[in-house]
């Protein structure tokens, strides 16, 4: 899927991994350079479902999250029922990753096969957050979010 | 003791071992030896860092030290300084004109000014940002995407060749 719908990502020097998973944290496809440690992929899926899930609950426009780390950058984009994560060296321009997705995502989303898969996936990311994977503070925050009900910030 | 020079090591630089000085003349740490064994005048700094799983900081530190000790010779300078061909900018301007009309030239010059650049000194690495700024000026989503598609093809030719 990744190589056919997002070919530029796999051709770009400095891109180390591209992971596509759905709102249920199921990895739909992954592309990595041989040296990439693939054991972190499920953890990435879990973390981004939490990040985008909380953003969704708070009604924040958290469509894209970019996190720099020691050796590069993690670029993640929420695609409604899917999430795409790109792990790249710092030399890769974020605006280029963004441009690739701007061009490629509409074709990906509207493709018949993808639309068919999408039908079986819930739209909500928040509901998919696993309580057991949260630390104390996170669990408390999720509980508070659930108590406010409306998902927004409490009024003064 | 001689003062150490701060060297900005770029990922696309290529080095080989200097013929003037042997690594055995210098006291090197094990990671520095590992880098020395990888130097072949073909691998980029980034490729060596990947192979040895070095962080950006370690890479900068090790290559700077080896450079300061006179153990490295630069084979290929960083390409980031390479400027975008003004012909390519004219092509982008033409495409933009198809979507926003004659004001495209002004938009392009304004976008370049925003980046503190002009048509003759835009570094390659700034091209995606320029396209991002220009795209925002196209209000029709379909036309915007058409422009972005064109730009992406050109950028990929530049970045992968």
PDB file of C-alpha atoms in Angstrom:
ATOM      1  CA  UNK A   1       0.000   0.000   0.000  1.00  0.00           C
ATOM      2  CA  UNK A   2       2.682   2.462   1.018  1.00  0.00           C
ATOM      3  CA  UNK A   3       4.890   1.914  -2.000  1.00  0.00           C
ATOM      4  CA  UNK A   4       1.967   2.214  -4.395  1.00  0.00           C
ATOM      5  CA  UNK A   5       0.138   5.157  -2.794  1.00  0.00           C
ATOM      6  CA  UNK A   6       3.053   7.086  -1.327  1.00  0.00           C
ATOM      7  CA  UNK A   7       5.984   6.177  -3.616  1.00  0.00           C
ATOM      8  CA  UNK A   8       7.856   9.441  -3.025  1.00  0.00           C
ATOM      9  CA  UNK A   9       8.151   8.723   0.698  1.00  0.00           C
ATOM     10  CA  UNK A  10      10.055   5.511   0.055  1.00  0.00           C
ATOM     11  CA  UNK A  11      12.303   7.121  -2.557  1.00  0.00           C
ATOM     12  CA  UNK A  12      13.326  10.134  -0.538  1.00  0.00           C
ATOM     13  CA  UNK A  13      16.867   9.905   0.910  1.00  0.00           C
ATOM     14  CA  UNK A  14      16.715  10.159   4.700  1.00  0.00           C
ATOM     15  CA  UNK A  15      13.310   8.554   5.144  1.00  0.00           C
ATOM     16  CA  UNK A  16      13.820   5.503   7.349  1.00  0.00           C
ATOM     17  CA  UNK A  17      10.316   4.185   7.885  1.00  0.00           C
ATOM     18  CA  UNK A  18       6.754   4.749   6.783  1.00  0.00           C
ATOM     19  CA  UNK A  19       4.010   3.086   8.775  1.00  0.00           C
ATOM     20  CA  UNK A  20       0.332   3.050   7.980  1.00  0.00           C
ATOM     21  CA  UNK A  21      -2.083   1.879  10.638  1.00  0.00           C
ATOM     22  CA  UNK A  22      -5.779   2.257  11.265  1.00  0.00           C
ATOM     23  CA  UNK A  23      -7.805   3.630  14.161  1.00  0.00           C
ATOM     24  CA  UNK A  24      -7.804   0.185  15.744  1.00  0.00           C
ATOM     25  CA  UNK A  25      -3.997   0.269  15.855  1.00  0.00           C
ATOM     26  CA  UNK A  26      -3.766  -2.478  13.260  1.00  0.00           C
ATOM     27  CA  UNK A  27      -0.686  -1.951  11.130  1.00  0.00           C
ATOM     28  CA  UNK A  28      -1.965  -2.021   7.538  1.00  0.00           C
ATOM     29  CA  UNK A  29       1.429  -1.639   5.900  1.00  0.00           C
ATOM     30  CA  UNK A  30       4.977  -0.685   6.729  1.00  0.00           C
ATOM     31  CA  UNK A  31       8.084   0.182   4.774  1.00  0.00           C
ATOM     32  CA  UNK A  32      11.454   0.511   6.462  1.00  0.00           C
ATOM     33  CA  UNK A  33      15.120   0.637   5.630  1.00  0.00           C
ATOM     34  CA  UNK A  34      16.868  -2.622   6.645  1.00  0.00           C
ATOM     35  CA  UNK A  35      18.542  -1.106   9.745  1.00  0.00           C
ATOM     36  CA  UNK A  36      15.258   0.152  11.220  1.00  0.00           C
ATOM     37  CA  UNK A  37      14.163  -1.395  14.500  1.00  0.00           C
ATOM     38  CA  UNK A  38      10.648  -2.595  13.632  1.00  0.00           C
ATOM     39  CA  UNK A  39       9.850  -3.700  17.198  1.00  0.00           C
ATOM     40  CA  UNK A  40       8.889  -0.102  18.068  1.00  0.00           C
ATOM     41  CA  UNK A  41       6.099   0.000  15.460  1.00  0.00           C
ATOM     42  CA  UNK A  42       3.233  -1.288  17.661  1.00  0.00           C
ATOM     43  CA  UNK A  43       4.283   1.199  20.346  1.00  0.00           C
ATOM     44  CA  UNK A  44       4.221   4.020  17.785  1.00  0.00           C
ATOM     45  CA  UNK A  45       0.708   3.015  16.740  1.00  0.00           C
ATOM     46  CA  UNK A  46      -0.441   2.970  20.359  1.00  0.00           C
ATOM     47  CA  UNK A  47       1.132   6.370  21.111  1.00  0.00           C
ATOM     48  CA  UNK A  48      -0.313   8.121  18.085  1.00  0.00           C
ATOM     49  CA  UNK A  49      -3.797   6.750  18.698  1.00  0.00           C
ATOM     50  CA  UNK A  50      -3.500   8.297  22.158  1.00  0.00           C
ATOM     51  CA  UNK A  51      -2.258  11.631  20.825  1.00  0.00           C
ATOM     52  CA  UNK A  52      -4.809  11.967  18.035  1.00  0.00           C
ATOM     53  CA  UNK A  53      -7.525  10.427  20.218  1.00  0.00           C
ATOM     54  CA  UNK A  54      -7.103  13.050  22.925  1.00  0.00           C
ATOM     55  CA  UNK A  55      -6.956  15.779  20.266  1.00  0.00           C
ATOM     56  CA  UNK A  56     -10.213  14.460  18.844  1.00  0.00           C
ATOM     57  CA  UNK A  57     -11.881  14.412  22.272  1.00  0.00           C
ATOM     58  CA  UNK A  58     -10.741  17.967  22.970  1.00  0.00           C
ATOM     59  CA  UNK A  59     -11.976  18.995  19.532  1.00  0.00           C
ATOM     60  CA  UNK A  60      -8.508  20.308  18.748  1.00  0.00           C
ATOM     61  CA  UNK A  61      -7.399  20.395  15.138  1.00  0.00           C
ATOM     62  CA  UNK A  62      -4.548  17.947  15.731  1.00  0.00           C
ATOM     63  CA  UNK A  63      -4.264  16.635  12.192  1.00  0.00           C
ATOM     64  CA  UNK A  64      -0.489  16.560  12.170  1.00  0.00           C
ATOM     65  CA  UNK A  65       2.102  15.948  14.875  1.00  0.00           C
ATOM     66  CA  UNK A  66       5.844  16.414  14.376  1.00  0.00           C
ATOM     67  CA  UNK A  67       8.196  15.258  17.120  1.00  0.00           C
ATOM     68  CA  UNK A  68      11.966  15.649  16.822  1.00  0.00           C
ATOM     69  CA  UNK A  69      14.148  13.039  18.508  1.00  0.00           C
ATOM     70  CA  UNK A  70      17.875  12.455  18.855  1.00  0.00           C
ATOM     71  CA  UNK A  71      18.476  11.041  15.387  1.00  0.00           C
ATOM     72  CA  UNK A  72      15.632  12.508  13.393  1.00  0.00           C
ATOM     73  CA  UNK A  73      12.010  13.402  13.339  1.00  0.00           C
ATOM     74  CA  UNK A  74       8.687  11.602  13.694  1.00  0.00           C
ATOM     75  CA  UNK A  75       6.056  13.024  11.389  1.00  0.00           C
ATOM     76  CA  UNK A  76       2.496  11.768  11.853  1.00  0.00           C
ATOM     77  CA  UNK A  77      -0.681  12.670   9.998  1.00  0.00           C
ATOM     78  CA  UNK A  78      -4.178  11.584  10.937  1.00  0.00           C
ATOM     79  CA  UNK A  79      -6.129  10.494   7.841  1.00  0.00           C
ATOM     80  CA  UNK A  80      -9.606  10.121   9.301  1.00  0.00           C
ATOM     81  CA  UNK A  81      -9.661   6.330   9.791  1.00  0.00           C
ATOM     82  CA  UNK A  82      -5.937   5.821   9.318  1.00  0.00           C
ATOM     83  CA  UNK A  83      -2.704   7.302  10.626  1.00  0.00           C
ATOM     84  CA  UNK A  84       0.503   7.560   8.656  1.00  0.00           C
ATOM     85  CA  UNK A  85       3.816   7.934  10.482  1.00  0.00           C
ATOM     86  CA  UNK A  86       7.091   8.823   8.785  1.00  0.00           C
ATOM     87  CA  UNK A  87      10.412   8.412  10.574  1.00  0.00           C
ATOM     88  CA  UNK A  88      13.070  10.508   8.891  1.00  0.00           C
ATOM     89  CA  UNK A  89      16.506  11.980   9.424  1.00  0.00           C
ATOM     90  CA  UNK A  90      16.671  15.652  10.367  1.00  0.00           C
ATOM     91  CA  UNK A  91      17.924  16.429   6.869  1.00  0.00           C
ATOM     92  CA  UNK A  92      14.474  15.653   5.423  1.00  0.00           C
ATOM     93  CA  UNK A  93      12.361  18.772   4.985  1.00  0.00           C
ATOM     94  CA  UNK A  94       9.046  18.556   6.833  1.00  0.00           C
ATOM     95  CA  UNK A  95       7.423  20.738   4.182  1.00  0.00           C
ATOM     96  CA  UNK A  96       8.362  18.110   1.585  1.00  0.00           C
ATOM     97  CA  UNK A  97       6.751  15.310   3.629  1.00  0.00           C
ATOM     98  CA  UNK A  98       3.684  17.510   3.941  1.00  0.00           C
ATOM     99  CA  UNK A  99       3.637  18.196   0.197  1.00  0.00           C
ATOM    100  CA  UNK A 100       3.829  14.471  -0.587  1.00  0.00           C
ATOM    101  CA  UNK A 101       0.847  13.795   1.662  1.00  0.00           C
ATOM    102  CA  UNK A 102      -1.137  16.745   0.266  1.00  0.00           C
ATOM    103  CA  UNK A 103      -0.709  15.262  -3.203  1.00  0.00           C
ATOM    104  CA  UNK A 104      -1.125  11.568  -2.371  1.00  0.00           C
ATOM    105  CA  UNK A 105      -3.679  11.342   0.447  1.00  0.00           C
ATOM    106  CA  UNK A 106      -6.805  12.210  -1.619  1.00  0.00           C
ATOM    107  CA  UNK A 107      -6.064   9.359  -4.068  1.00  0.00           C
ATOM    108  CA  UNK A 108      -5.370   6.992  -1.193  1.00  0.00           C
ATOM    109  CA  UNK A 109      -8.582   7.819   0.685  1.00  0.00           C
ATOM    110  CA  UNK A 110     -10.799   7.625  -2.388  1.00  0.00           C
ATOM    111  CA  UNK A 111      -9.322   4.363  -3.673  1.00  0.00           C
ATOM    112  CA  UNK A 112     -12.013   1.652  -3.738  1.00  0.00           C
ATOM    113  CA  UNK A 113     -10.006  -0.930  -1.802  1.00  0.00           C
ATOM    114  CA  UNK A 114      -9.087   1.564   0.915  1.00  0.00           C
ATOM    115  CA  UNK A 115     -12.665   2.868   1.144  1.00  0.00           C
ATOM    116  CA  UNK A 116     -13.852  -0.718   1.581  1.00  0.00           C
ATOM    117  CA  UNK A 117     -11.376  -1.321   4.427  1.00  0.00           C
ATOM    118  CA  UNK A 118     -12.393   2.022   5.937  1.00  0.00           C
ATOM    119  CA  UNK A 119     -16.033   0.961   6.179  1.00  0.00           C
ATOM    120  CA  UNK A 120     -15.145  -1.554   8.889  1.00  0.00           C
ATOM    121  CA  UNK A 121     -13.032   0.862  10.929  1.00  0.00           C
ATOM    122  CA  UNK A 122     -14.529   3.179  13.561  1.00  0.00           C
ATOM    123  CA  UNK A 123     -14.054   6.891  12.994  1.00  0.00           C
ATOM    124  CA  UNK A 124     -13.197   7.559  16.649  1.00  0.00           C
ATOM    125  CA  UNK A 125      -9.615   7.296  17.833  1.00  0.00           C
ATOM    126  CA  UNK A 126     -10.396   8.267  21.407  1.00  0.00           C
ATOM    127  CA  UNK A 127     -12.485   5.178  22.090  1.00  0.00           C
ATOM    128  CA  UNK A 128      -9.554   2.978  21.031  1.00  0.00           C
ATOM    129  CA  UNK A 129      -7.231   4.167  23.785  1.00  0.00           C
ATOM    130  CA  UNK A 130      -6.352   1.194  25.971  1.00  0.00           C
ATOM    131  CA  UNK A 131      -6.557   2.008  29.648  1.00  0.00           C
ATOM    132  CA  UNK A 132      -3.889  -0.568  30.474  1.00  0.00           C
ATOM    133  CA  UNK A 133      -1.323   1.163  28.302  1.00  0.00           C
ATOM    134  CA  UNK A 134      -1.630   4.457  30.163  1.00  0.00           C
ATOM    135  CA  UNK A 135       0.452   5.647  33.076  1.00  0.00           C
ATOM    136  CA  UNK A 136      -1.248   7.116  36.149  1.00  0.00           C
ATOM    137  CA  UNK A 137      -1.319  10.703  34.917  1.00  0.00           C
ATOM    138  CA  UNK A 138      -2.586   9.717  31.476  1.00  0.00           C
ATOM    139  CA  UNK A 139      -5.306   7.520  32.933  1.00  0.00           C
ATOM    140  CA  UNK A 140      -6.394  10.388  35.184  1.00  0.00           C
ATOM    141  CA  UNK A 141      -6.532  12.763  32.220  1.00  0.00           C
ATOM    142  CA  UNK A 142      -8.607  10.347  30.143  1.00  0.00           C
ATOM    143  CA  UNK A 143     -10.953   9.875  33.093  1.00  0.00           C
ATOM    144  CA  UNK A 144     -11.359  13.648  33.390  1.00  0.00           C
ATOM    145  CA  UNK A 145     -12.029  13.939  29.669  1.00  0.00           C
ATOM    146  CA  UNK A 146     -14.709  11.272  29.932  1.00  0.00           C
ATOM    147  CA  UNK A 147     -16.304  13.044  32.899  1.00  0.00           C
ATOM    148  CA  UNK A 148     -16.603  16.364  31.058  1.00  0.00           C
ATOM    149  CA  UNK A 149     -18.618  14.410  28.500  1.00  0.00           C
ATOM    150  CA  UNK A 150     -18.720  17.090  25.825  1.00  0.00           C
ATOM    151  CA  UNK A 151     -15.020  16.703  25.183  1.00  0.00           C
ATOM    152  CA  UNK A 152     -14.328  20.387  25.334  1.00  0.00           C
ATOM    153  CA  UNK A 153     -12.670  22.419  28.031  1.00  0.00           C
ATOM    154  CA  UNK A 154     -14.808  23.116  31.060  1.00  0.00           C
ATOM    155  CA  UNK A 155     -16.211  26.618  31.126  1.00  0.00           C
ATOM    156  CA  UNK A 156     -15.186  28.998  33.902  1.00  0.00           C
TER     157      UNK A 156
ATOM    158  CA  UNK B   1      47.454  23.536  22.616  1.00  0.00           C
ATOM    159  CA  UNK B   2      46.036  24.460  19.205  1.00  0.00           C
ATOM    160  CA  UNK B   3      42.510  25.863  19.276  1.00  0.00           C
ATOM    161  CA  UNK B   4      39.877  23.526  17.848  1.00  0.00           C
ATOM    162  CA  UNK B   5      37.872  24.837  14.918  1.00  0.00           C
ATOM    163  CA  UNK B   6      34.093  24.432  14.953  1.00  0.00           C
ATOM    164  CA  UNK B   7      33.154  22.649  11.739  1.00  0.00           C
ATOM    165  CA  UNK B   8      29.595  22.287  10.533  1.00  0.00           C
ATOM    166  CA  UNK B   9      29.412  18.682   9.392  1.00  0.00           C
ATOM    167  CA  UNK B  10      26.570  18.095   6.925  1.00  0.00           C
ATOM    168  CA  UNK B  11      24.940  14.728   6.247  1.00  0.00           C
ATOM    169  CA  UNK B  12      25.685  14.788   2.526  1.00  0.00           C
ATOM    170  CA  UNK B  13      29.408  15.500   2.923  1.00  0.00           C
ATOM    171  CA  UNK B  14      31.763  12.751   1.781  1.00  0.00           C
ATOM    172  CA  UNK B  15      35.216  12.292   3.321  1.00  0.00           C
ATOM    173  CA  UNK B  16      38.187  10.031   2.828  1.00  0.00           C
ATOM    174  CA  UNK B  17      41.226   9.460   5.023  1.00  0.00           C
ATOM    175  CA  UNK B  18      43.945  12.027   4.602  1.00  0.00           C
ATOM    176  CA  UNK B  19      47.129  10.841   2.965  1.00  0.00           C
ATOM    177  CA  UNK B  20      49.110  13.314   5.051  1.00  0.00           C
ATOM    178  CA  UNK B  21      48.387  11.789   8.444  1.00  0.00           C
ATOM    179  CA  UNK B  22      47.704   8.287   9.687  1.00  0.00           C
ATOM    180  CA  UNK B  23      45.028   7.587  12.318  1.00  0.00           C
ATOM    181  CA  UNK B  24      47.694   5.654  14.233  1.00  0.00           C
ATOM    182  CA  UNK B  25      49.451   8.931  14.981  1.00  0.00           C
ATOM    183  CA  UNK B  26      46.432  10.122  16.956  1.00  0.00           C
ATOM    184  CA  UNK B  27      44.742   8.766  20.070  1.00  0.00           C
ATOM    185  CA  UNK B  28      41.223   7.842  18.956  1.00  0.00           C
ATOM    186  CA  UNK B  29      38.201   6.539  20.818  1.00  0.00           C
ATOM    187  CA  UNK B  30      36.569   3.295  19.678  1.00  0.00           C
ATOM    188  CA  UNK B  31      33.671   5.061  17.918  1.00  0.00           C
ATOM    189  CA  UNK B  32      36.132   7.299  16.107  1.00  0.00           C
ATOM    190  CA  UNK B  33      37.998   4.198  14.931  1.00  0.00           C
ATOM    191  CA  UNK B  34      34.672   2.769  13.765  1.00  0.00           C
ATOM    192  CA  UNK B  35      34.082   5.884  11.649  1.00  0.00           C
ATOM    193  CA  UNK B  36      37.634   5.710  10.276  1.00  0.00           C
ATOM    194  CA  UNK B  37      37.034   2.149   9.075  1.00  0.00           C
ATOM    195  CA  UNK B  38      33.929   3.287   7.197  1.00  0.00           C
ATOM    196  CA  UNK B  39      35.604   6.120   5.303  1.00  0.00           C
ATOM    197  CA  UNK B  40      36.010   5.164   1.661  1.00  0.00           C
ATOM    198  CA  UNK B  41      35.500   8.409  -0.230  1.00  0.00           C
ATOM    199  CA  UNK B  42      32.021   7.275  -1.297  1.00  0.00           C
ATOM    200  CA  UNK B  43      29.834   6.948   1.783  1.00  0.00           C
ATOM    201  CA  UNK B  44      28.218  10.150   3.016  1.00  0.00           C
ATOM    202  CA  UNK B  45      28.411  11.253   6.629  1.00  0.00           C
ATOM    203  CA  UNK B  46      24.737  10.353   6.954  1.00  0.00           C
ATOM    204  CA  UNK B  47      25.278   6.835   5.609  1.00  0.00           C
ATOM    205  CA  UNK B  48      28.152   6.241   8.034  1.00  0.00           C
ATOM    206  CA  UNK B  49      26.075   7.579  10.920  1.00  0.00           C
ATOM    207  CA  UNK B  50      23.274   5.203   9.904  1.00  0.00           C
ATOM    208  CA  UNK B  51      25.555   2.175   9.734  1.00  0.00           C
ATOM    209  CA  UNK B  52      27.047   2.920  13.162  1.00  0.00           C
ATOM    210  CA  UNK B  53      23.753   4.148  14.665  1.00  0.00           C
ATOM    211  CA  UNK B  54      25.292   7.474  15.693  1.00  0.00           C
ATOM    212  CA  UNK B  55      23.213  10.349  16.980  1.00  0.00           C
ATOM    213  CA  UNK B  56      23.455  13.747  15.246  1.00  0.00           C
ATOM    214  CA  UNK B  57      25.514  15.021  18.181  1.00  0.00           C
ATOM    215  CA  UNK B  58      27.944  12.095  18.111  1.00  0.00           C
ATOM    216  CA  UNK B  59      28.319  12.391  14.350  1.00  0.00           C
ATOM    217  CA  UNK B  60      29.101  16.094  14.594  1.00  0.00           C
ATOM    218  CA  UNK B  61      31.566  15.533  17.453  1.00  0.00           C
ATOM    219  CA  UNK B  62      33.421  12.596  15.884  1.00  0.00           C
ATOM    220  CA  UNK B  63      33.780  14.086  12.408  1.00  0.00           C
ATOM    221  CA  UNK B  64      34.813  17.471  13.850  1.00  0.00           C
ATOM    222  CA  UNK B  65      37.475  15.783  15.958  1.00  0.00           C
ATOM    223  CA  UNK B  66      38.804  13.734  13.048  1.00  0.00           C
ATOM    224  CA  UNK B  67      38.801  16.865  10.888  1.00  0.00           C
ATOM    225  CA  UNK B  68      40.626  18.904  13.549  1.00  0.00           C
ATOM    226  CA  UNK B  69      43.242  16.162  13.831  1.00  0.00           C
ATOM    227  CA  UNK B  70      43.863  16.460  10.102  1.00  0.00           C
ATOM    228  CA  UNK B  71      42.720  12.909   9.390  1.00  0.00           C
ATOM    229  CA  UNK B  72      40.013  13.764   6.860  1.00  0.00           C
ATOM    230  CA  UNK B  73      39.946  15.085   3.337  1.00  0.00           C
ATOM    231  CA  UNK B  74      36.706  16.421   1.952  1.00  0.00           C
ATOM    232  CA  UNK B  75      35.714  14.592  -1.244  1.00  0.00           C
ATOM    233  CA  UNK B  76      32.285  16.147  -1.729  1.00  0.00           C
ATOM    234  CA  UNK B  77      31.023  19.416  -0.272  1.00  0.00           C
ATOM    235  CA  UNK B  78      27.453  19.747   1.025  1.00  0.00           C
ATOM    236  CA  UNK B  79      24.883  20.112  -1.687  1.00  0.00           C
ATOM    237  CA  UNK B  80      22.607  22.293   0.384  1.00  0.00           C
ATOM    238  CA  UNK B  81      24.371  25.328  -0.934  1.00  0.00           C
ATOM    239  CA  UNK B  82      23.330  24.393  -4.462  1.00  0.00           C
ATOM    240  CA  UNK B  83      20.841  26.932  -5.732  1.00  0.00           C
ATOM    241  CA  UNK B  84      17.598  26.165  -7.492  1.00  0.00           C
ATOM    242  CA  UNK B  85      17.871  26.791 -11.208  1.00  0.00           C
ATOM    243  CA  UNK B  86      16.009  30.002 -12.107  1.00  0.00           C
ATOM    244  CA  UNK B  87      14.465  28.082 -15.024  1.00  0.00           C
ATOM    245  CA  UNK B  88      12.692  25.825 -12.528  1.00  0.00           C
ATOM    246  CA  UNK B  89      11.385  28.872 -10.689  1.00  0.00           C
ATOM    247  CA  UNK B  90      10.071  30.212 -14.006  1.00  0.00           C
ATOM    248  CA  UNK B  91       8.280  26.888 -14.576  1.00  0.00           C
ATOM    249  CA  UNK B  92       6.679  27.133 -11.139  1.00  0.00           C
ATOM    250  CA  UNK B  93       5.724  30.737 -11.872  1.00  0.00           C
ATOM    251  CA  UNK B  94       4.070  29.661 -15.132  1.00  0.00           C
ATOM    252  CA  UNK B  95       2.091  26.917 -13.377  1.00  0.00           C
ATOM    253  CA  UNK B  96       1.049  29.332 -10.670  1.00  0.00           C
ATOM    254  CA  UNK B  97      -0.033  31.802 -13.348  1.00  0.00           C
ATOM    255  CA  UNK B  98      -2.416  29.184 -14.767  1.00  0.00           C
ATOM    256  CA  UNK B  99      -4.211  29.105 -11.419  1.00  0.00           C
ATOM    257  CA  UNK B 100      -4.003  32.631 -10.041  1.00  0.00           C
ATOM    258  CA  UNK B 101      -3.362  34.739 -13.132  1.00  0.00           C
ATOM    259  CA  UNK B 102      -0.724  37.410 -13.797  1.00  0.00           C
ATOM    260  CA  UNK B 103      -0.332  38.188 -10.107  1.00  0.00           C
ATOM    261  CA  UNK B 104       1.724  34.959  -9.896  1.00  0.00           C
ATOM    262  CA  UNK B 105       4.987  36.847 -10.468  1.00  0.00           C
ATOM    263  CA  UNK B 106       4.320  39.148  -7.529  1.00  0.00           C
ATOM    264  CA  UNK B 107       3.291  36.207  -5.342  1.00  0.00           C
ATOM    265  CA  UNK B 108       6.494  34.351  -6.208  1.00  0.00           C
ATOM    266  CA  UNK B 109       8.709  37.352  -5.457  1.00  0.00           C
ATOM    267  CA  UNK B 110       6.859  37.985  -2.186  1.00  0.00           C
ATOM    268  CA  UNK B 111       7.236  34.341  -1.156  1.00  0.00           C
ATOM    269  CA  UNK B 112      10.952  34.452  -1.939  1.00  0.00           C
ATOM    270  CA  UNK B 113      11.290  37.689   0.054  1.00  0.00           C
ATOM    271  CA  UNK B 114       9.542  36.001   2.975  1.00  0.00           C
ATOM    272  CA  UNK B 115      12.341  33.436   2.907  1.00  0.00           C
ATOM    273  CA  UNK B 116      14.923  36.252   2.571  1.00  0.00           C
ATOM    274  CA  UNK B 117      15.855  34.932  -0.871  1.00  0.00           C
ATOM    275  CA  UNK B 118      15.540  35.958  -4.497  1.00  0.00           C
ATOM    276  CA  UNK B 119      15.279  34.136  -7.837  1.00  0.00           C
ATOM    277  CA  UNK B 120      19.042  33.583  -7.946  1.00  0.00           C
ATOM    278  CA  UNK B 121      19.917  32.458  -4.438  1.00  0.00           C
ATOM    279  CA  UNK B 122      17.179  30.041  -3.363  1.00  0.00           C
ATOM    280  CA  UNK B 123      18.867  26.983  -1.867  1.00  0.00           C
ATOM    281  CA  UNK B 124      17.472  23.620  -2.874  1.00  0.00           C
ATOM    282  CA  UNK B 125      16.368  22.743   0.652  1.00  0.00           C
ATOM    283  CA  UNK B 126      14.028  25.755   0.686  1.00  0.00           C
ATOM    284  CA  UNK B 127      12.104  24.698  -2.414  1.00  0.00           C
ATOM    285  CA  UNK B 128       9.443  22.624  -0.567  1.00  0.00           C
ATOM    286  CA  UNK B 129       8.769  25.541   1.806  1.00  0.00           C
ATOM    287  CA  UNK B 130       8.438  27.887  -1.156  1.00  0.00           C
ATOM    288  CA  UNK B 131       5.918  25.536  -2.758  1.00  0.00           C
ATOM    289  CA  UNK B 132       4.021  25.367   0.517  1.00  0.00           C
ATOM    290  CA  UNK B 133       3.779  29.176   0.655  1.00  0.00           C
ATOM    291  CA  UNK B 134       2.761  29.445  -3.013  1.00  0.00           C
ATOM    292  CA  UNK B 135       0.130  26.698  -2.641  1.00  0.00           C
ATOM    293  CA  UNK B 136      -1.626  28.680   0.067  1.00  0.00           C
ATOM    294  CA  UNK B 137      -2.315  31.365  -2.513  1.00  0.00           C
ATOM    295  CA  UNK B 138      -4.449  28.996  -4.614  1.00  0.00           C
ATOM    296  CA  UNK B 139      -7.893  28.935  -3.060  1.00  0.00           C
ATOM    297  CA  UNK B 140      -9.436  26.217  -5.255  1.00  0.00           C
ATOM    298  CA  UNK B 141      -8.446  22.840  -3.692  1.00  0.00           C
ATOM    299  CA  UNK B 142      -8.342  21.000  -7.034  1.00  0.00           C
ATOM    300  CA  UNK B 143      -6.195  23.653  -8.655  1.00  0.00           C
ATOM    301  CA  UNK B 144      -3.977  23.770  -5.575  1.00  0.00           C
ATOM    302  CA  UNK B 145      -3.421  20.040  -5.775  1.00  0.00           C
ATOM    303  CA  UNK B 146      -2.662  20.233  -9.471  1.00  0.00           C
ATOM    304  CA  UNK B 147       0.014  22.826  -8.739  1.00  0.00           C
ATOM    305  CA  UNK B 148       1.380  20.746  -5.860  1.00  0.00           C
ATOM    306  CA  UNK B 149       1.537  17.646  -8.078  1.00  0.00           C
ATOM    307  CA  UNK B 150       3.602  19.517 -10.645  1.00  0.00           C
ATOM    308  CA  UNK B 151       5.893  20.936  -7.967  1.00  0.00           C
ATOM    309  CA  UNK B 152       6.328  17.549  -6.287  1.00  0.00           C
ATOM    310  CA  UNK B 153       7.450  15.933  -9.551  1.00  0.00           C
ATOM    311  CA  UNK B 154      10.062  18.641 -10.011  1.00  0.00           C
ATOM    312  CA  UNK B 155      11.252  18.481  -6.404  1.00  0.00           C
ATOM    313  CA  UNK B 156      11.583  14.704  -6.466  1.00  0.00           C
ATOM    314  CA  UNK B 157      13.681  14.920  -9.640  1.00  0.00           C
ATOM    315  CA  UNK B 158      15.940  17.313  -7.792  1.00  0.00           C
ATOM    316  CA  UNK B 159      16.117  15.448  -4.483  1.00  0.00           C
ATOM    317  CA  UNK B 160      16.540  11.915  -5.777  1.00  0.00           C
ATOM    318  CA  UNK B 161      19.008  12.479  -8.631  1.00  0.00           C
TER     319      UNK B 161
END
